[in-house]
């Protein structure tokens, strides 16, 4: 595949509605919004979009194989995208996180895709390891310059490449790059250990889901810690047990990690053990259950005082959104049945295709149908290192309900 240089540029025109959307700051131009194109484009090229008066509208990254054909880097006044521009963009992205984390938190998101001005690119920090995850092939031909840029501004011991599933074949064939590849530094010896609010966790940055950990739930884990004293906690869809370790540190009597994946539960056990230096964690009983959470919760043998329900996305595409809302209602009804008196339900959704209001209403409906008395403690959205700059980027929402009867 010929190298994409910083100098090649494609010229595009888009339909009137797309023009308005891009002017409004939306970062995506879909293939069916294109009106004309001066030649066939190569993935990773810069595409300059002109408006109907032939004036500069925006510039973005071209992806020949994605329905999202251009991901906007800059809209507004004409702008040259050169090395200095990229350096400035990374500085701005880092500045946005200034003061967010102290030495007690060494795991967080440094770059959150479109909403940080880096469409389709995520960079997570796990202590001295960086995980770079790509969601568009447009970054593949730009890997050398992107890596140099990151290395120049963000010191690290190693950088690991993670590729979304749909890029893996093309990355291997055209760029000899694969998911889990070490781009820089030595491979980690085992899992990478990092800190979050003083809690220690392992992350499998090479093979784990996302980039190895669900960094986006940090604020909810902290919240759960404050609610957990003396409680029997069920952490359903626990993954590596993040919520449970916080609950234990907050004084939970017991924590039950429930996940369908044996691998995730092994990690949950190790994460728990990593924090036995906290007396409250050492005093808490941890149990792991490998089962389908929907089945298990329906038949569970005992009640819980605090239940976290944080399932994977239940709507992978827009057409599944209605079914997902019903599934959330059903799942939370089952959870509420399992809650003891004065119990707290922490219900999460990470489906971008289910709007927050619809999810919250589904959980409230489940609560009302239970016939029990309840109050709403709070709702939460994405943390500041996972900003949402446009509607499709708003995926995470969590609602807290307390049942007094
Ligand atoms: N709450 C976690 C993240 C959850 S990710 C955290 O804060 O880290 C979703 C998890 O649900 C994954 O670990 C996956 O293995 C698990 N999962 C998916 N389907 C499941 C099912 N039907 N029953 C139980 N667990 C399931």
Short mmCIF file of C-alpha atoms and ligand atoms in Angstrom, two decimals:
data_model
loop_
_atom_site.label_atom_id
_atom_site.label_comp_id
_atom_site.label_asym_id
_atom_site.label_seq_id
_atom_site.Cartn_x
_atom_site.Cartn_y
_atom_site.Cartn_z
CA UNK A 1 0.00 0.00 0.00
CA UNK A 2 1.46 3.39 -0.99
CA UNK A 3 2.33 5.61 1.93
CA UNK A 4 -0.08 8.37 2.75
CA UNK A 5 1.92 11.53 3.07
CA UNK A 6 0.98 14.60 5.03
CA UNK A 7 0.73 16.42 1.71
CA UNK A 8 -1.87 14.40 -0.17
CA UNK A 9 -5.30 15.93 -0.01
CA UNK A 10 -8.61 14.90 -1.36
CA UNK A 11 -11.28 17.46 -2.29
CA UNK A 12 -14.86 16.69 -1.43
CA UNK A 13 -18.28 18.27 -1.57
CA UNK A 14 -21.16 17.14 0.59
CA UNK A 15 -24.95 17.43 0.51
CA UNK A 16 -26.62 20.47 2.05
CA UNK A 17 -27.78 18.69 5.21
CA UNK A 18 -24.29 17.30 5.85
CA UNK A 19 -22.87 20.78 5.34
CA UNK A 20 -25.12 22.09 8.11
CA UNK A 21 -24.25 19.19 10.39
CA UNK A 22 -20.50 19.67 9.91
CA UNK A 23 -20.83 23.43 10.41
CA UNK A 24 -22.60 22.65 13.68
CA UNK A 25 -19.53 20.78 14.89
CA UNK A 26 -20.55 17.16 14.27
CA UNK A 27 -17.48 15.03 13.52
CA UNK A 28 -18.88 12.50 11.05
CA UNK A 29 -19.59 12.66 7.31
CA UNK A 30 -21.31 9.53 6.04
CA UNK A 31 -20.58 8.05 2.62
CA UNK A 32 -24.12 8.75 1.44
CA UNK A 33 -23.71 12.46 2.20
CA UNK A 34 -20.92 12.88 -0.35
CA UNK A 35 -21.79 14.82 -3.48
CA UNK A 36 -18.52 14.72 -5.34
CA UNK A 37 -14.91 13.85 -4.89
CA UNK A 38 -11.98 14.92 -7.13
CA UNK A 39 -10.55 11.37 -7.28
CA UNK A 40 -10.64 8.06 -5.49
CA UNK A 41 -9.39 8.51 -1.95
CA UNK A 42 -7.01 6.46 0.13
CA UNK A 43 -7.73 5.60 3.72
CA UNK A 44 -5.79 7.92 6.01
CA UNK A 45 -5.59 10.81 3.59
CA UNK A 46 -6.67 14.27 4.60
CA UNK A 47 -9.98 15.16 2.95
CA UNK A 48 -10.81 18.83 2.54
CA UNK A 49 -14.52 19.53 2.35
CA UNK A 50 -15.77 22.56 0.43
CA UNK A 51 -19.19 24.12 0.79
CA UNK A 52 -21.63 24.91 -2.03
CA UNK A 53 -19.84 28.25 -2.64
CA UNK A 54 -16.52 26.45 -2.93
CA UNK A 55 -15.35 27.82 0.39
CA UNK A 56 -13.43 25.70 2.90
CA UNK A 57 -15.80 23.98 5.30
CA UNK A 58 -13.71 21.41 7.15
CA UNK A 59 -10.84 18.96 6.93
CA UNK A 60 -10.83 15.41 8.18
CA UNK A 61 -9.49 11.88 7.89
CA UNK A 62 -10.72 9.85 4.94
CA UNK A 63 -11.71 6.21 5.44
CA UNK A 64 -12.48 4.49 2.13
CA UNK A 65 -14.01 1.40 3.74
CA UNK A 66 -16.16 2.88 6.47
CA UNK A 67 -19.70 4.19 6.19
CA UNK A 68 -18.31 7.12 8.18
CA UNK A 69 -16.28 8.28 5.19
CA UNK A 70 -14.70 11.38 6.74
CA UNK A 71 -13.98 12.06 10.41
CA UNK A 72 -13.60 15.78 10.94
CA UNK A 73 -10.42 17.13 12.50
CA UNK A 74 -11.19 20.80 12.09
CA UNK A 75 -14.14 22.85 10.84
CA UNK A 76 -14.40 26.60 10.35
CA UNK A 77 -11.57 28.78 9.05
CA UNK A 78 -9.13 27.23 6.56
CA UNK A 79 -6.46 25.36 8.45
CA UNK A 80 -3.28 23.55 7.47
CA UNK A 81 -2.90 20.26 9.27
CA UNK A 82 0.83 19.95 9.79
CA UNK A 83 3.14 18.67 12.53
CA UNK A 84 2.74 21.88 14.56
CA UNK A 85 -1.04 21.57 14.38
CA UNK A 86 -0.92 18.01 15.70
CA UNK A 87 1.41 19.03 18.51
CA UNK A 88 -0.94 21.82 19.52
CA UNK A 89 -3.91 19.49 19.41
CA UNK A 90 -2.24 17.00 21.75
CA UNK A 91 -1.24 19.81 24.12
CA UNK A 92 -4.88 20.97 24.23
CA UNK A 93 -6.07 17.45 24.91
CA UNK A 94 -3.62 17.07 27.77
CA UNK A 95 -4.53 20.50 29.15
CA UNK A 96 -8.17 19.39 29.36
CA UNK A 97 -7.09 16.79 31.93
CA UNK A 98 -4.83 19.05 33.94
CA UNK A 99 -5.60 18.76 37.64
CA UNK A 100 -8.10 15.89 37.23
CA UNK A 101 -5.93 13.18 38.76
CA UNK A 102 -3.33 12.99 41.50
CA UNK A 103 -0.73 10.30 42.19
CA UNK A 104 -3.46 8.03 43.65
CA UNK A 105 -4.92 7.61 40.15
CA UNK A 106 -2.54 6.40 37.45
CA UNK A 107 -5.17 4.86 35.16
CA UNK A 108 -7.30 7.17 33.03
CA UNK A 109 -8.10 8.19 29.49
CA UNK A 110 -5.68 10.63 27.91
CA UNK A 111 -7.44 10.90 24.54
CA UNK A 112 -11.12 10.12 24.06
CA UNK A 113 -11.68 9.99 20.30
CA UNK A 114 -13.91 12.47 18.47
CA UNK A 115 -14.90 14.37 21.59
CA UNK A 116 -11.25 15.27 22.18
CA UNK A 117 -10.62 16.06 18.51
CA UNK A 118 -9.01 12.67 17.71
CA UNK A 119 -11.67 10.86 15.72
CA UNK A 120 -11.54 7.10 16.15
CA UNK A 121 -8.49 7.17 18.42
CA UNK A 122 -8.31 6.41 22.13
CA UNK A 123 -5.24 6.61 24.36
CA UNK A 124 -5.39 5.21 27.89
CA UNK A 125 -2.75 5.42 30.56
CA UNK A 126 -2.15 2.50 32.91
CA UNK A 127 0.69 3.68 35.10
CA UNK A 128 3.76 3.66 32.81
CA UNK A 129 2.01 1.77 29.99
CA UNK A 130 0.00 3.50 27.28
CA UNK A 131 -2.67 1.66 25.31
CA UNK A 132 -3.48 3.17 21.92
CA UNK A 133 -6.76 1.90 20.51
CA UNK A 134 -7.90 2.60 16.96
CA UNK A 135 -11.47 2.48 15.70
CA UNK A 136 -10.74 3.63 12.14
CA UNK A 137 -8.12 2.36 9.67
CA UNK A 138 -7.40 6.01 8.81
CA UNK A 139 -4.78 6.10 11.57
CA UNK A 140 -2.88 3.04 10.33
CA UNK A 141 -0.87 4.79 7.59
CA UNK A 142 -0.21 7.60 10.09
CA UNK A 143 1.17 5.37 12.80
CA UNK A 144 4.78 6.58 12.71
CA UNK A 145 3.97 10.27 13.07
CA UNK A 146 1.24 9.62 15.64
CA UNK A 147 3.56 7.51 17.73
CA UNK A 148 6.35 10.10 17.52
CA UNK A 149 3.92 12.78 18.62
CA UNK A 150 2.71 10.79 21.62
CA UNK A 151 6.23 9.85 22.65
CA UNK A 152 7.36 13.48 22.46
CA UNK A 153 4.67 14.71 24.85
CA UNK A 154 3.76 11.74 27.07
CA UNK A 155 6.62 9.85 28.66
CA UNK A 156 5.95 6.12 29.05
CA UNK A 157 7.69 2.79 29.35
CA UNK A 158 5.74 1.18 26.55
CA UNK A 159 2.92 1.73 24.08
CA UNK A 160 0.56 -1.11 23.14
CA UNK A 161 -1.56 -1.05 20.00
CA UNK A 162 -5.18 -2.20 20.25
CA UNK A 163 -7.33 -2.51 17.16
CA UNK A 164 -11.07 -2.64 16.95
CA UNK A 165 -12.15 -5.95 15.44
CA UNK A 166 -13.20 -4.53 12.05
CA UNK A 167 -9.69 -3.16 11.39
CA UNK A 168 -7.68 -6.21 12.28
CA UNK A 169 -7.62 -7.95 8.89
CA UNK A 170 -6.66 -4.81 6.93
CA UNK A 171 -4.07 -3.83 9.53
CA UNK A 172 -2.38 -7.23 9.26
CA UNK A 173 -2.48 -7.36 5.48
CA UNK A 174 -1.54 -3.79 4.57
CA UNK A 175 0.50 -2.63 7.56
CA UNK A 176 1.73 -5.79 9.36
CA UNK A 177 0.15 -4.45 12.52
CA UNK A 178 -1.88 -6.53 14.92
CA UNK A 179 -4.03 -6.16 17.99
CA UNK A 180 -1.88 -6.29 21.11
CA UNK A 181 1.32 -5.40 19.29
CA UNK A 182 3.97 -3.55 21.28
CA UNK A 183 4.68 -0.35 19.38
CA UNK A 184 7.38 0.83 21.69
CA UNK A 185 9.23 -0.50 24.75
CA UNK A 186 9.42 -4.03 26.13
CA UNK A 187 6.33 -6.23 26.51
CA UNK A 188 4.86 -6.08 30.02
CA UNK A 189 5.68 -8.99 32.31
CA UNK A 190 2.17 -10.20 33.04
CA UNK A 191 -0.70 -7.83 33.65
CA UNK A 192 -0.05 -4.14 34.13
CA UNK A 193 -0.81 -2.80 37.62
CA UNK A 194 -2.16 0.71 38.08
CA UNK A 195 -3.92 2.75 40.77
CA UNK A 196 -7.33 4.31 40.89
CA UNK A 197 -8.11 6.45 43.94
CA UNK A 198 -5.48 4.40 45.77
CA UNK A 199 -7.07 1.06 44.81
CA UNK A 200 -4.74 -1.24 42.86
CA UNK A 201 -5.96 -3.01 39.77
CA UNK A 202 -4.49 -5.17 37.05
CA UNK A 203 -5.27 -4.54 33.40
CA UNK A 204 -4.68 -6.95 30.57
CA UNK A 205 -3.67 -4.27 28.09
CA UNK A 206 -2.72 -6.82 25.41
CA UNK A 207 -5.93 -8.84 25.20
CA UNK A 208 -8.46 -7.37 27.63
CA UNK A 209 -11.78 -5.78 26.69
CA UNK A 210 -11.59 -2.14 25.59
CA UNK A 211 -7.96 -1.40 26.53
CA UNK A 212 -7.97 -3.73 29.56
CA UNK A 213 -10.21 -1.98 32.06
CA UNK A 214 -13.46 0.01 32.25
CA UNK A 215 -11.89 3.31 33.22
CA UNK A 216 -15.18 5.08 32.52
CA UNK A 217 -16.81 3.73 35.70
CA UNK A 218 -14.26 5.30 38.07
CA UNK A 219 -16.68 7.84 39.55
CA UNK A 220 -19.38 5.24 40.04
CA UNK A 221 -16.96 2.89 41.77
CA UNK A 222 -16.10 5.75 44.13
CA UNK A 223 -19.81 6.33 44.74
CA UNK A 224 -20.43 2.65 45.45
CA UNK A 225 -17.63 2.72 48.01
CA UNK A 226 -19.55 5.37 49.98
CA UNK A 227 -22.76 3.29 49.90
CA UNK A 228 -21.31 -0.08 50.81
CA UNK A 229 -20.70 -0.10 54.58
CA UNK A 230 -22.12 -3.23 56.23
CA UNK A 231 -23.83 -4.36 53.03
CA UNK A 232 -24.00 -7.63 51.13
CA UNK A 233 -23.05 -6.52 47.61
CA UNK A 234 -23.86 -8.16 44.29
CA UNK A 235 -21.66 -6.96 41.42
CA UNK A 236 -23.39 -8.35 38.34
CA UNK A 237 -21.48 -8.22 35.03
CA UNK A 238 -18.49 -7.66 37.29
CA UNK A 239 -15.74 -8.02 34.69
CA UNK A 240 -12.51 -7.75 36.75
CA UNK A 241 -14.39 -6.82 39.93
CA UNK A 242 -13.71 -3.07 40.05
CA UNK A 243 -16.94 -2.17 41.86
CA UNK A 244 -16.38 -4.97 44.39
CA UNK A 245 -12.95 -3.84 45.51
CA UNK A 246 -14.26 -0.34 46.16
CA UNK A 247 -17.31 -1.72 47.97
CA UNK A 248 -15.02 -3.84 50.15
CA UNK A 249 -12.84 -0.86 50.94
CA UNK A 250 -16.04 1.00 51.86
CA UNK A 251 -16.83 -1.66 54.45
CA UNK A 252 -19.07 -4.12 52.61
CA UNK A 253 -19.75 -7.31 54.55
CA UNK A 254 -19.49 -9.45 51.42
CA UNK A 255 -19.14 -9.00 47.68
CA UNK A 256 -20.36 -11.40 45.00
CA UNK A 257 -18.79 -11.01 41.58
CA UNK A 258 -21.08 -12.42 38.90
CA UNK A 259 -19.88 -12.76 35.32
CA UNK A 260 -20.27 -15.19 32.46
CA UNK A 261 -16.51 -15.16 31.87
CA UNK A 262 -14.24 -17.35 34.00
CA UNK A 263 -11.31 -15.27 32.79
CA UNK A 264 -12.91 -12.06 34.13
CA UNK A 265 -13.59 -13.70 37.49
CA UNK A 266 -9.99 -14.88 37.82
CA UNK A 267 -8.96 -11.28 37.34
CA UNK A 268 -11.58 -10.17 39.92
CA UNK A 269 -9.98 -12.51 42.45
CA UNK A 270 -6.51 -11.14 41.76
CA UNK A 271 -7.75 -7.55 41.98
CA UNK A 272 -9.35 -8.29 45.33
CA UNK A 273 -6.14 -9.88 46.60
CA UNK A 274 -4.11 -6.91 45.40
CA UNK A 275 -5.94 -4.73 47.93
CA UNK A 276 -5.83 -6.85 51.07
CA UNK A 277 -3.56 -4.22 52.59
CA UNK A 278 -6.79 -2.29 53.27
CA UNK A 279 -8.19 -3.79 56.50
CA UNK A 280 -11.75 -3.40 55.20
CA UNK A 281 -10.90 -5.43 52.09
CA UNK A 282 -9.16 -8.09 54.17
CA UNK A 283 -12.27 -8.31 56.37
CA UNK A 284 -14.70 -8.61 53.45
CA UNK A 285 -15.77 -11.97 52.04
CA UNK A 286 -15.46 -12.29 48.26
CA UNK A 287 -17.39 -14.84 46.29
CA UNK A 288 -17.32 -15.33 42.52
CA UNK A 289 -20.13 -16.84 40.47
CA UNK A 290 -19.71 -17.81 36.85
CA UNK A 291 -23.16 -17.72 35.27
CA UNK A 292 -25.45 -15.91 32.88
CA UNK A 293 -26.49 -12.96 35.04
CA UNK A 294 -30.03 -12.82 33.62
CA UNK A 295 -30.63 -16.44 34.69
CA UNK A 296 -28.78 -16.33 37.97
CA UNK A 297 -30.42 -13.16 39.27
CA UNK A 298 -33.84 -14.64 38.61
CA UNK A 299 -33.11 -17.67 40.79
CA UNK A 300 -30.58 -16.29 43.27
CA UNK A 301 -30.67 -18.01 46.66
CA UNK A 302 -30.27 -14.95 48.90
CA UNK A 303 -30.99 -11.23 49.01
CA UNK A 304 -28.45 -8.40 48.68
CA UNK A 305 -28.32 -4.90 50.16
CA UNK A 306 -26.50 -3.26 47.26
CA UNK A 307 -26.72 -4.45 43.68
CA UNK A 308 -24.65 -3.11 40.78
CA UNK A 309 -26.05 -4.02 37.38
CA UNK A 310 -23.63 -2.91 34.68
CA UNK A 311 -24.24 -5.11 31.64
CA UNK A 312 -22.44 -4.88 28.29
CA UNK A 313 -24.15 -2.79 25.63
CA UNK A 314 -27.58 -4.31 24.98
CA UNK A 315 -28.03 -2.37 21.70
CA UNK A 316 -25.19 -2.80 19.22
CA UNK A 317 -27.09 -0.84 16.58
CA UNK A 318 -29.90 1.73 16.48
CA UNK A 319 -32.48 -0.84 15.37
CA UNK A 320 -31.95 -2.74 18.63
CA UNK A 321 -32.68 0.23 20.84
CA UNK A 322 -36.31 -0.59 21.67
CA UNK A 323 -35.51 -4.18 22.53
CA UNK A 324 -32.65 -2.98 24.70
CA UNK A 325 -34.92 -0.66 26.69
CA UNK A 326 -37.19 -3.65 27.41
CA UNK A 327 -34.20 -5.78 28.38
CA UNK A 328 -32.97 -3.08 30.79
CA UNK A 329 -36.39 -2.91 32.39
CA UNK A 330 -36.56 -6.67 32.77
CA UNK A 331 -33.02 -6.98 34.13
CA UNK A 332 -33.59 -4.23 36.68
CA UNK A 333 -36.94 -5.75 37.74
CA UNK A 334 -35.08 -8.97 38.48
CA UNK A 335 -32.44 -7.01 40.38
CA UNK A 336 -35.04 -5.17 42.46
CA UNK A 337 -36.63 -8.51 43.42
CA UNK A 338 -33.28 -9.52 44.85
CA UNK A 339 -32.83 -6.36 46.91
CA UNK A 340 -33.37 -6.50 50.66
CA UNK A 341 -35.23 -3.75 52.49
CA UNK A 342 -33.28 -0.46 52.47
CA UNK A 343 -31.31 -1.85 49.56
CA UNK A 344 -29.68 0.26 46.85
CA UNK A 345 -29.79 -0.48 43.14
CA UNK A 346 -27.01 0.93 40.96
CA UNK A 347 -28.15 0.45 37.36
CA UNK A 348 -25.86 1.22 34.44
CA UNK A 349 -26.07 1.32 30.67
CA UNK A 350 -23.26 1.78 28.18
CA UNK A 351 -25.45 1.57 25.05
CA UNK A 352 -24.95 4.68 22.94
CA UNK A 353 -28.14 3.76 21.08
CA UNK A 354 -30.27 4.04 24.23
CA UNK A 355 -30.66 7.69 25.28
CA UNK A 356 -30.16 8.43 28.99
CA UNK A 357 -33.75 9.58 29.54
CA UNK A 358 -35.12 6.32 28.11
CA UNK A 359 -32.80 4.21 30.20
CA UNK A 360 -33.53 6.08 33.42
CA UNK A 361 -37.27 5.80 32.73
CA UNK A 362 -36.96 2.05 32.13
CA UNK A 363 -35.27 1.59 35.51
CA UNK A 364 -37.82 3.85 37.25
CA UNK A 365 -40.62 1.85 35.59
CA UNK A 366 -39.13 -1.36 36.94
CA UNK A 367 -39.01 0.25 40.39
CA UNK A 368 -42.63 1.43 40.22
CA UNK A 369 -43.87 -1.95 39.01
CA UNK A 370 -42.20 -3.58 42.04
CA UNK A 371 -44.78 -1.84 44.23
CA UNK A 372 -42.04 -0.97 46.71
CA UNK A 373 -41.29 2.45 48.10
CA UNK A 374 -38.17 3.92 46.59
CA UNK A 375 -36.31 7.18 46.21
CA UNK A 376 -33.88 8.28 43.58
CA UNK A 377 -30.45 9.04 44.98
CA UNK A 378 -28.75 10.31 41.85
CA UNK A 379 -27.91 9.84 38.21
CA UNK A 380 -24.42 9.98 36.71
CA UNK A 381 -23.01 10.46 33.22
CA UNK A 382 -19.54 10.21 31.71
CA UNK A 383 -16.48 11.28 33.71
CA UNK A 384 -14.39 14.25 32.51
CA UNK A 385 -11.68 12.07 30.93
CA UNK A 386 -14.41 10.55 28.70
CA UNK A 387 -16.06 13.74 27.39
CA UNK A 388 -19.07 13.53 25.06
CA UNK A 389 -18.93 16.24 22.42
CA UNK A 390 -21.89 15.09 20.30
CA UNK A 391 -25.02 13.00 20.73
CA UNK A 392 -23.64 9.67 19.52
CA UNK A 393 -20.75 9.96 21.99
CA UNK A 394 -23.08 9.95 25.01
CA UNK A 395 -23.15 6.33 26.02
CA UNK A 396 -22.71 5.97 29.76
CA UNK A 397 -25.46 6.55 32.29
CA UNK A 398 -26.04 5.20 35.78
CA UNK A 399 -29.01 5.64 38.11
CA UNK A 400 -29.08 5.01 41.87
CA UNK A 401 -32.35 4.01 43.55
CA UNK A 402 -32.91 3.23 47.22
CA UNK A 403 -35.79 0.96 48.22
CA UNK A 404 -37.11 1.67 51.71
CA UNK A 405 -39.62 -1.15 51.84
N1 LIG B 1 -18.94 -3.52 35.44
C1 LIG B 1 -17.67 -3.79 34.81
C2 LIG B 1 -17.74 -3.72 33.31
C3 LIG B 1 -18.77 -4.66 32.72
S1 LIG B 1 -18.34 -5.19 31.13
C4 LIG B 1 -16.61 -2.85 35.35
O1 LIG B 1 -16.96 -1.83 35.97
O2 LIG B 1 -15.43 -3.11 35.15
C5 LIG B 1 -19.49 -6.42 30.84
C6 LIG B 1 -19.18 -7.73 31.48
O3 LIG B 1 -20.36 -8.53 31.36
C7 LIG B 1 -18.07 -8.54 30.84
O4 LIG B 1 -17.14 -8.91 31.82
C8 LIG B 1 -18.76 -9.79 30.27
O5 LIG B 1 -17.99 -10.98 30.43
C9 LIG B 1 -19.99 -9.87 31.12
N2 LIG B 1 -21.17 -10.52 30.52
C10 LIG B 1 -21.63 -10.42 29.26
N3 LIG B 1 -22.79 -11.09 29.13
C11 LIG B 1 -23.06 -11.62 30.35
C12 LIG B 1 -24.12 -12.41 30.87
N4 LIG B 1 -25.15 -12.78 30.10
N5 LIG B 1 -24.08 -12.76 32.16
C13 LIG B 1 -23.06 -12.38 32.95
N6 LIG B 1 -22.03 -11.63 32.50
C14 LIG B 1 -22.04 -11.27 31.24
#
